JSON list of C-alpha atoms in Angstrom, two decimals:
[
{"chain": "A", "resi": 679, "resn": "UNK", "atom": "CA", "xyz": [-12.04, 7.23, 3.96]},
{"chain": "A", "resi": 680, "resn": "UNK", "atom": "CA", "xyz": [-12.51, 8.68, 7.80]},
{"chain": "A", "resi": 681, "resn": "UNK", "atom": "CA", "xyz": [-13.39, 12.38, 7.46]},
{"chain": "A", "resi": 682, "resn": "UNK", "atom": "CA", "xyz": [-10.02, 12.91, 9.33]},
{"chain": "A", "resi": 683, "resn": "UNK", "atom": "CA", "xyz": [-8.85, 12.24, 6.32]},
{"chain": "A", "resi": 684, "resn": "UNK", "atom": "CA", "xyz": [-10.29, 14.41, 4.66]},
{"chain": "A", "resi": 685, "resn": "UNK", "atom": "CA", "xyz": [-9.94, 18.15, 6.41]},
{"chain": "A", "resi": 686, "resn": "UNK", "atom": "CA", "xyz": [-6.57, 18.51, 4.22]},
{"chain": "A", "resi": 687, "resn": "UNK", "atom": "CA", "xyz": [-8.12, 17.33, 0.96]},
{"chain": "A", "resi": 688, "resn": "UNK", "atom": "CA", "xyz": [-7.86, 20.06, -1.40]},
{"chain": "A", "resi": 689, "resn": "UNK", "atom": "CA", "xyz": [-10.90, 21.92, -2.74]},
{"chain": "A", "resi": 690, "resn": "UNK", "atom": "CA", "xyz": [-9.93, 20.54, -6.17]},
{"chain": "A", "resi": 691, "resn": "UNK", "atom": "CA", "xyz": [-7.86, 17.47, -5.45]},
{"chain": "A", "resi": 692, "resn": "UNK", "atom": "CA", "xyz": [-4.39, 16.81, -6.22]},
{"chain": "A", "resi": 693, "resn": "UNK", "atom": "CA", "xyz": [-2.68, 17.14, -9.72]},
{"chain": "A", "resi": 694, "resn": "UNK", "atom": "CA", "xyz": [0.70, 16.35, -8.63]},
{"chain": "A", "resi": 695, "resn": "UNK", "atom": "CA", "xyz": [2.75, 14.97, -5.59]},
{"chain": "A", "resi": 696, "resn": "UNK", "atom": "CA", "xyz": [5.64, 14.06, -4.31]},
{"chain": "A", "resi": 697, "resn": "UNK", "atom": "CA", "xyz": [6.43, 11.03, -1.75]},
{"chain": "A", "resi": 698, "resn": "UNK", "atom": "CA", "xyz": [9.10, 9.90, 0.18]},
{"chain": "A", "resi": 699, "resn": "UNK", "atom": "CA", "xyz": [10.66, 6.05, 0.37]},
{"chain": "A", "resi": 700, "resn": "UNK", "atom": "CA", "xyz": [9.11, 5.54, 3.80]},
{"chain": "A", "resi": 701, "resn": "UNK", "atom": "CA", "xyz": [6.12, 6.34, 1.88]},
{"chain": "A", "resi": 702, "resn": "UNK", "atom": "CA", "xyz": [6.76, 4.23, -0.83]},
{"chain": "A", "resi": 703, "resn": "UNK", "atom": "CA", "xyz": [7.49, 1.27, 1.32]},
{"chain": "A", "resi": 704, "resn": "UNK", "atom": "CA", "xyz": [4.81, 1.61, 3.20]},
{"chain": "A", "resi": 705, "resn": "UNK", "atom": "CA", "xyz": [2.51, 1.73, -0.06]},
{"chain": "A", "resi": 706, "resn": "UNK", "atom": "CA", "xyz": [4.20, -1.37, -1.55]},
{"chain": "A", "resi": 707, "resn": "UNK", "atom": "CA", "xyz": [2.98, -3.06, 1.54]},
{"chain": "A", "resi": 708, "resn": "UNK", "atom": "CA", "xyz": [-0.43, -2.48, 1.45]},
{"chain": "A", "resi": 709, "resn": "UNK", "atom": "CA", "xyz": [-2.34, -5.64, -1.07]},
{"chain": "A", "resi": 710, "resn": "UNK", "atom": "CA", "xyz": [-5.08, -3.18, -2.51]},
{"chain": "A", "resi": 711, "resn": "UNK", "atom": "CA", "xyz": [-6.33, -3.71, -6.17]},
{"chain": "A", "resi": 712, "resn": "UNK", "atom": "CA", "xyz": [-8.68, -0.83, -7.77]},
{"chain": "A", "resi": 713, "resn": "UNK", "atom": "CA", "xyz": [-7.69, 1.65, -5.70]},
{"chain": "A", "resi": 714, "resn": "UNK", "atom": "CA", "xyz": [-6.69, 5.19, -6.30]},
{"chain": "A", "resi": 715, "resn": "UNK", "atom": "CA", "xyz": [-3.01, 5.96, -5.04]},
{"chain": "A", "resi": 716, "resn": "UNK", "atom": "CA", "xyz": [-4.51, 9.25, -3.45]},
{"chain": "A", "resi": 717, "resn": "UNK", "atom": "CA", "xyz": [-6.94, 7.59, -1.27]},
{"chain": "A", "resi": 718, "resn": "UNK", "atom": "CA", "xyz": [-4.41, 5.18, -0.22]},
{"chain": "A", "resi": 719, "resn": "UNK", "atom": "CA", "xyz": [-1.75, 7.88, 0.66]},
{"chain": "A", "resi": 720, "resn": "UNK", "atom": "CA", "xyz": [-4.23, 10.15, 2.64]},
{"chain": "A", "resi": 721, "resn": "UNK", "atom": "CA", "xyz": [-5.66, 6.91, 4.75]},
{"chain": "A", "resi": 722, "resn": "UNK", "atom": "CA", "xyz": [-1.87, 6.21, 5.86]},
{"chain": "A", "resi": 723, "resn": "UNK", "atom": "CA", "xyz": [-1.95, 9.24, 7.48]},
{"chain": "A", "resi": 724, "resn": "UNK", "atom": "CA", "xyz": [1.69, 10.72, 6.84]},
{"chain": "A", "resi": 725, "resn": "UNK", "atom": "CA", "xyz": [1.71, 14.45, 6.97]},
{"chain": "A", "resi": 726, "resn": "UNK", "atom": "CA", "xyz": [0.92, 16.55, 4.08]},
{"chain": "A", "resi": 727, "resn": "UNK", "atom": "CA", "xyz": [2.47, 19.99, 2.79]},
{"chain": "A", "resi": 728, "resn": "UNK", "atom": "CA", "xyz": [1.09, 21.70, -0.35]},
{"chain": "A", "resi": 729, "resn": "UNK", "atom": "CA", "xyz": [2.53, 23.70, -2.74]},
{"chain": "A", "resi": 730, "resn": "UNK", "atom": "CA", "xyz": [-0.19, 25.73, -4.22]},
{"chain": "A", "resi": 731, "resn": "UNK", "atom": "CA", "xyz": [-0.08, 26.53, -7.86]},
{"chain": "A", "resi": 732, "resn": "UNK", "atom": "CA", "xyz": [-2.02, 28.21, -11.15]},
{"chain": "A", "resi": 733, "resn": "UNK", "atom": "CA", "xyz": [-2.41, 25.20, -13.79]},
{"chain": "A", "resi": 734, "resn": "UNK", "atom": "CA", "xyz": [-2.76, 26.60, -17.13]},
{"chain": "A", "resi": 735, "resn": "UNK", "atom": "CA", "xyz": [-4.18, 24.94, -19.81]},
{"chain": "A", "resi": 736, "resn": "UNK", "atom": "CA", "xyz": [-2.80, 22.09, -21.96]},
{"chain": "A", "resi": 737, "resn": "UNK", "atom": "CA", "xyz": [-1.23, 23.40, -24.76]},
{"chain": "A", "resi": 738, "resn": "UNK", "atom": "CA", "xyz": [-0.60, 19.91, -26.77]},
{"chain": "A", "resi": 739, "resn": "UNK", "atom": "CA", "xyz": [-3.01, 16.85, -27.52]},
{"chain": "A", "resi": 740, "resn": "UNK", "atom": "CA", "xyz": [-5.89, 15.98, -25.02]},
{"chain": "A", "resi": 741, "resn": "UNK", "atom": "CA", "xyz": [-6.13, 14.14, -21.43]},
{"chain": "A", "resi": 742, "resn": "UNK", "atom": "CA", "xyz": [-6.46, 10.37, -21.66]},
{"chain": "A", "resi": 743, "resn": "UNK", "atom": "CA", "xyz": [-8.06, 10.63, -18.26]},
{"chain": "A", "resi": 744, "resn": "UNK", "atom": "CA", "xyz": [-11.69, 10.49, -19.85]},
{"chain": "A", "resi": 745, "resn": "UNK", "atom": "CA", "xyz": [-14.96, 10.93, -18.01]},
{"chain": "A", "resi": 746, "resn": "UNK", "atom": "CA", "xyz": [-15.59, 7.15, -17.96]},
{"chain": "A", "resi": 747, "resn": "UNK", "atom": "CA", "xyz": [-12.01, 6.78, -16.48]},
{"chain": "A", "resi": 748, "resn": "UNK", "atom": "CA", "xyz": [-13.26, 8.90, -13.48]},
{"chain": "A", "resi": 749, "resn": "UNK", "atom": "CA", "xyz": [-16.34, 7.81, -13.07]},
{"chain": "A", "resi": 750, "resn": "UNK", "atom": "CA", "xyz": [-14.17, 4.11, -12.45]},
{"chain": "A", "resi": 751, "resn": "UNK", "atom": "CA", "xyz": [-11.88, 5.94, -10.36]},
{"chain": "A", "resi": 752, "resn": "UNK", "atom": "CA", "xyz": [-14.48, 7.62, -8.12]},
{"chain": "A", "resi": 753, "resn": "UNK", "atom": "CA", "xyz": [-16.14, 4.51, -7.56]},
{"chain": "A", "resi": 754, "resn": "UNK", "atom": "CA", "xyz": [-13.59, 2.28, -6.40]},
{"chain": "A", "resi": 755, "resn": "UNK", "atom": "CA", "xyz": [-12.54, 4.72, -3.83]},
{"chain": "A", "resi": 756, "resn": "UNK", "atom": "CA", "xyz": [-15.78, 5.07, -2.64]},
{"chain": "A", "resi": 757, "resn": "UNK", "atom": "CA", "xyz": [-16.52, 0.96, -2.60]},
{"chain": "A", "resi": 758, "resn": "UNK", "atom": "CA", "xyz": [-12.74, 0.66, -1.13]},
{"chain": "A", "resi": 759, "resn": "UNK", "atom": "CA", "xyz": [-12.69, 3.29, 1.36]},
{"chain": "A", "resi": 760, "resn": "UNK", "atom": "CA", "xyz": [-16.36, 3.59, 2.23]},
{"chain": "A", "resi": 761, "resn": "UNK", "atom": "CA", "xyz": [-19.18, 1.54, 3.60]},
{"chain": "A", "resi": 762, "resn": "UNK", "atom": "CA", "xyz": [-22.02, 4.40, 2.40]},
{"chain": "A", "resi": 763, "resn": "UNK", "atom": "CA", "xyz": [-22.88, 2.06, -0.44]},
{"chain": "A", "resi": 764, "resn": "UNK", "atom": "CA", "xyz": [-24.06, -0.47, 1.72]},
{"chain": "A", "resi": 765, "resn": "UNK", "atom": "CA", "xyz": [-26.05, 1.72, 4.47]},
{"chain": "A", "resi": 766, "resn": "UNK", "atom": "CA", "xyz": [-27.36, 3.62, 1.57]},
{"chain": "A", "resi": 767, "resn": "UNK", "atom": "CA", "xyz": [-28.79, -0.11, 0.19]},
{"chain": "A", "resi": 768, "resn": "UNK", "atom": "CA", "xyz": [-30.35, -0.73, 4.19]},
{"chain": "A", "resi": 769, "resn": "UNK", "atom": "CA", "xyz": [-32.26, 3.03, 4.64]},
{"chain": "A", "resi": 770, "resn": "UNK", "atom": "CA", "xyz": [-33.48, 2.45, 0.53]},
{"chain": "A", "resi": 771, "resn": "UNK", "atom": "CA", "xyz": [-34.32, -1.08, 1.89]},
{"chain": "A", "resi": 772, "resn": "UNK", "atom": "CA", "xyz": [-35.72, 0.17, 5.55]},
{"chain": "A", "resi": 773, "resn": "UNK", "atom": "CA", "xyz": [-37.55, 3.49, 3.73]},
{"chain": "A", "resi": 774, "resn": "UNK", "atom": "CA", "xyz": [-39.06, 0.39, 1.04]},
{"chain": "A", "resi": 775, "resn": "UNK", "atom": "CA", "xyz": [-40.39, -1.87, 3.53]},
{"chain": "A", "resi": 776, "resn": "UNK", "atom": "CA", "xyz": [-42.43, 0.88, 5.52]},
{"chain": "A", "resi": 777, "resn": "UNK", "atom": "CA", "xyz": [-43.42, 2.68, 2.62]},
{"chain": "A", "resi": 778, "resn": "UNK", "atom": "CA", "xyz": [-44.92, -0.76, 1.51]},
{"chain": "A", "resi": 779, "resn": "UNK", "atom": "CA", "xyz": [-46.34, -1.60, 4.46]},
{"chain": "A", "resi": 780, "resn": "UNK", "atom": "CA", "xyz": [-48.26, 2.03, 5.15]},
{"chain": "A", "resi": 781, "resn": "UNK", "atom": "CA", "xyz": [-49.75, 1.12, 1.30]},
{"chain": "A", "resi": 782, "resn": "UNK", "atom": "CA", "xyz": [-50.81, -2.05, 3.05]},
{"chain": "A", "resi": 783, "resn": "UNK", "atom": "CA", "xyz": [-52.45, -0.49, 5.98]},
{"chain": "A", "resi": 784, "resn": "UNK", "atom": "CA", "xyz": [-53.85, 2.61, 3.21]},
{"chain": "A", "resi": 785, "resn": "UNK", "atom": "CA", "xyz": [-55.42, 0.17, 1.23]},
{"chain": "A", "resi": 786, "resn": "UNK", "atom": "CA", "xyz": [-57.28, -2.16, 4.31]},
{"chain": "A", "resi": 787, "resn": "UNK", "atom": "CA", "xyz": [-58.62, 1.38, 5.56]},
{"chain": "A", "resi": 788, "resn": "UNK", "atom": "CA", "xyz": [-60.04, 2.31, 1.96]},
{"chain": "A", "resi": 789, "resn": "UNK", "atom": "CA", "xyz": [-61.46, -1.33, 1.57]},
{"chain": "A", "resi": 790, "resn": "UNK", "atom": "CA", "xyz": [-62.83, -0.90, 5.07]},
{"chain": "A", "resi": 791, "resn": "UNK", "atom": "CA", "xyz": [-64.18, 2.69, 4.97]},
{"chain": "A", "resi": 792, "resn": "UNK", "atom": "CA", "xyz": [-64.78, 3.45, 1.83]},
{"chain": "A", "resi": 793, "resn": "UNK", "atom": "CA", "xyz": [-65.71, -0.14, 0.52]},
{"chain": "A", "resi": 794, "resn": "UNK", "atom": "CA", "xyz": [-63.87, 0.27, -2.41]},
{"chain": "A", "resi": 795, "resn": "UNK", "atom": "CA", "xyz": [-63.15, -3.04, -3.82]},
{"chain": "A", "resi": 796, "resn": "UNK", "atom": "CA", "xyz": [-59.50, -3.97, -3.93]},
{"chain": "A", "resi": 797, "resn": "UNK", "atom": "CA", "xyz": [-58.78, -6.17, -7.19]},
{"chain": "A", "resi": 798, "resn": "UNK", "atom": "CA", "xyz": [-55.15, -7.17, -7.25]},
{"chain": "A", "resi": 799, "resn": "UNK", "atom": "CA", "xyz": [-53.18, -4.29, -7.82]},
{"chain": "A", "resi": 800, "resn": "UNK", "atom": "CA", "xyz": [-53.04, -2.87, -4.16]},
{"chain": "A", "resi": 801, "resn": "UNK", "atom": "CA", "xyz": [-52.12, -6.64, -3.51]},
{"chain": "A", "resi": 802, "resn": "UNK", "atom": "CA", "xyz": [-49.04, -6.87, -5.66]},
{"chain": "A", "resi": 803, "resn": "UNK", "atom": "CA", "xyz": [-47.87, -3.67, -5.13]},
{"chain": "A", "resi": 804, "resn": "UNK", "atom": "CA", "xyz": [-47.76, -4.05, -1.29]},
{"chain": "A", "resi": 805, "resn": "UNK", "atom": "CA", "xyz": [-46.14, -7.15, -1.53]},
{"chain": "A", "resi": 806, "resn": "UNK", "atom": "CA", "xyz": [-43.80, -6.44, -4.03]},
{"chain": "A", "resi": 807, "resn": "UNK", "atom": "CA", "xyz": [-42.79, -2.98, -1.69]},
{"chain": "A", "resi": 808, "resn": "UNK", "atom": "CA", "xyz": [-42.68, -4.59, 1.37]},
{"chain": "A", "resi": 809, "resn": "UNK", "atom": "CA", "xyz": [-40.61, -7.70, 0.39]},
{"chain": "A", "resi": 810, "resn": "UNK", "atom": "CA", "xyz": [-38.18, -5.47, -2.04]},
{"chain": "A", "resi": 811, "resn": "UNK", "atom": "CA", "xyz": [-37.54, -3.26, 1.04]},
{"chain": "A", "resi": 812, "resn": "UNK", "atom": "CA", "xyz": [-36.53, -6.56, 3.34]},
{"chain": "A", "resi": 813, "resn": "UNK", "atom": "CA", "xyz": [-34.56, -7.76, 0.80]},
{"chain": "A", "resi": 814, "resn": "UNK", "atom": "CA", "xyz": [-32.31, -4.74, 0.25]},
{"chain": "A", "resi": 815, "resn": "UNK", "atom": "CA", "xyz": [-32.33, -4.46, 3.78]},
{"chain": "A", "resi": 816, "resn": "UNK", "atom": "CA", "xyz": [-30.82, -7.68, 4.16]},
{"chain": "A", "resi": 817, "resn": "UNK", "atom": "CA", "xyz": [-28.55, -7.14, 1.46]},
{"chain": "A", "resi": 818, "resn": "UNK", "atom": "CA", "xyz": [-27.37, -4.13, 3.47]},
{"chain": "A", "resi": 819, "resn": "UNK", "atom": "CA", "xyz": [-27.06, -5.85, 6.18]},
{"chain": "A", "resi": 820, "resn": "UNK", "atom": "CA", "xyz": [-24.84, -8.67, 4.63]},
{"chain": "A", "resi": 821, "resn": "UNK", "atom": "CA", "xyz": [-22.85, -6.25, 2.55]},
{"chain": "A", "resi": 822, "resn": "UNK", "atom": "CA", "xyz": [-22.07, -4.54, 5.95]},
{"chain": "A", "resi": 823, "resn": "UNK", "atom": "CA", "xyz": [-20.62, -7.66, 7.52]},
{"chain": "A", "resi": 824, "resn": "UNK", "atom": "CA", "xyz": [-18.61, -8.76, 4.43]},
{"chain": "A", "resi": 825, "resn": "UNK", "atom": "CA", "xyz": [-17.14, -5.02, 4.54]},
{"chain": "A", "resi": 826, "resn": "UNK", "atom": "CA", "xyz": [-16.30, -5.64, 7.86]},
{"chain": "A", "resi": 827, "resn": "UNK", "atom": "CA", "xyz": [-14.29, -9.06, 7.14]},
{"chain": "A", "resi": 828, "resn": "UNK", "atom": "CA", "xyz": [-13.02, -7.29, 4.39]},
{"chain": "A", "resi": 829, "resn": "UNK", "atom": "CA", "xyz": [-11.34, -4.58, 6.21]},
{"chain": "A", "resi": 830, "resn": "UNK", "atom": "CA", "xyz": [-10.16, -7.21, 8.83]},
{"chain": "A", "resi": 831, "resn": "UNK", "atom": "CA", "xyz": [-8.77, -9.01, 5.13]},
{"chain": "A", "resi": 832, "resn": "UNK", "atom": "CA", "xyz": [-6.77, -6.69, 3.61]},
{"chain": "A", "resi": 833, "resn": "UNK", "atom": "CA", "xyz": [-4.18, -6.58, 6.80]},
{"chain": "A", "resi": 834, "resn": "UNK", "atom": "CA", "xyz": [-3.70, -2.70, 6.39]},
{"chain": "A", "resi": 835, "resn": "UNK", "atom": "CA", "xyz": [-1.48, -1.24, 9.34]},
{"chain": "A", "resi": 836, "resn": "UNK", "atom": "CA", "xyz": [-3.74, 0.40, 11.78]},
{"chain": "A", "resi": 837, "resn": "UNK", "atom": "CA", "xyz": [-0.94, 3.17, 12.32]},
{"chain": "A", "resi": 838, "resn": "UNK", "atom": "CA", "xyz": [2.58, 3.53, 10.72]},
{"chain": "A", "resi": 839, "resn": "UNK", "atom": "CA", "xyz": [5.51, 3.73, 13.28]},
{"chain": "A", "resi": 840, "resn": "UNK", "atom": "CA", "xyz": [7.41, 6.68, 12.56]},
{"chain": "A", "resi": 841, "resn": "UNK", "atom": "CA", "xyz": [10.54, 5.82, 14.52]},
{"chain": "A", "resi": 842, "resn": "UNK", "atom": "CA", "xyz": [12.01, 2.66, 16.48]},
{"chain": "A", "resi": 843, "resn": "UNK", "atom": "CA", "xyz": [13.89, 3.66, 19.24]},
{"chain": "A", "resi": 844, "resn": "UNK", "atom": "CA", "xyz": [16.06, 0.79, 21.37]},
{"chain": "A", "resi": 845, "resn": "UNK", "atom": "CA", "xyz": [15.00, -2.01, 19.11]},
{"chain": "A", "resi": 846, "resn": "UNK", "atom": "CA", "xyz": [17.01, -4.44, 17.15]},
{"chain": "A", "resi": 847, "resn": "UNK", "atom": "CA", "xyz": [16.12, -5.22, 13.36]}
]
């Protein structure tokens, strides 16, 4: 989701709401799967009124919205309507790799300097850092392209004409 997006979101999020057909129609056109309705209606971009109210407290039986419902919920919007995941994987990846590689260069300037021996540990842990980091990286990396196809895939309207004038259906 674009922070655009985002600067009506309420603090709290929505409990309730109302949509029109145009909205409707538009929403039965989009192919999503796993996707929260909310994140689908703010990315269309219709605008928004709220009607602000006090919710009081349930008064009969208990929510079947449960914590592990959204948990599930939170993170298919995110995978859906974010590509964080995957730049989070490349800097984890990136941050791996040189953190693995100034071990590398720590450990020829104590075996150097301080002719300490080096048995294998420093050996395997450098390698194991450095290579860990370039393959996340390049996991990253991948993942980014395949979000990229995927957003070209799922054939979402880039904007929503709000009126036709002079045209013929």
């Amino acid at each position: 989701m674009c922070s655009s997006d985002l600067k009506d979101m309420p603090k709290y999020g929505y409990d309730l709401f109302l949509i029109d057909k145009e909205v409707v129609t538009a929403l039965s056109s989009q192919k999503l799967n796993n996707v929260g309705l909310i994140g689908q209606i703010l990315q269309m971009g219709y605008r928004r009124k709220f009607v602000f109210y006090v919710r009081k407290a349930r008064e009969i039986g208990e929510s079947q919205f449960t914590f592990g419902k959204r948990i599930k919920l939170a993170v298919d919007n995110l995978v859906n309507f974010s590509y964080i995941p995957l730049r989070l994987i490349s800097i984890i990846g990136i941050i791996s790799s040189i953190m693995g590689f100034m071990f590398g260069i720590f450990s020829i300037f104590v075996r150097i300097f301080y002719k300490v021996p080096i048995k294998g540990y420093s050996t395997t842990v450098v390698l194991i850092s450095f290579f860990s980091g370039l393959i996340l990286f390049s996991l990253g990396t991948i993942g980014e392209y395949i979000w990229r196809i995927l957003d070209v895939a799922k054939n979402n309207a880039e904007f929503l004409v709000e009126e036709k004038i002079g045209f013929y259906e």
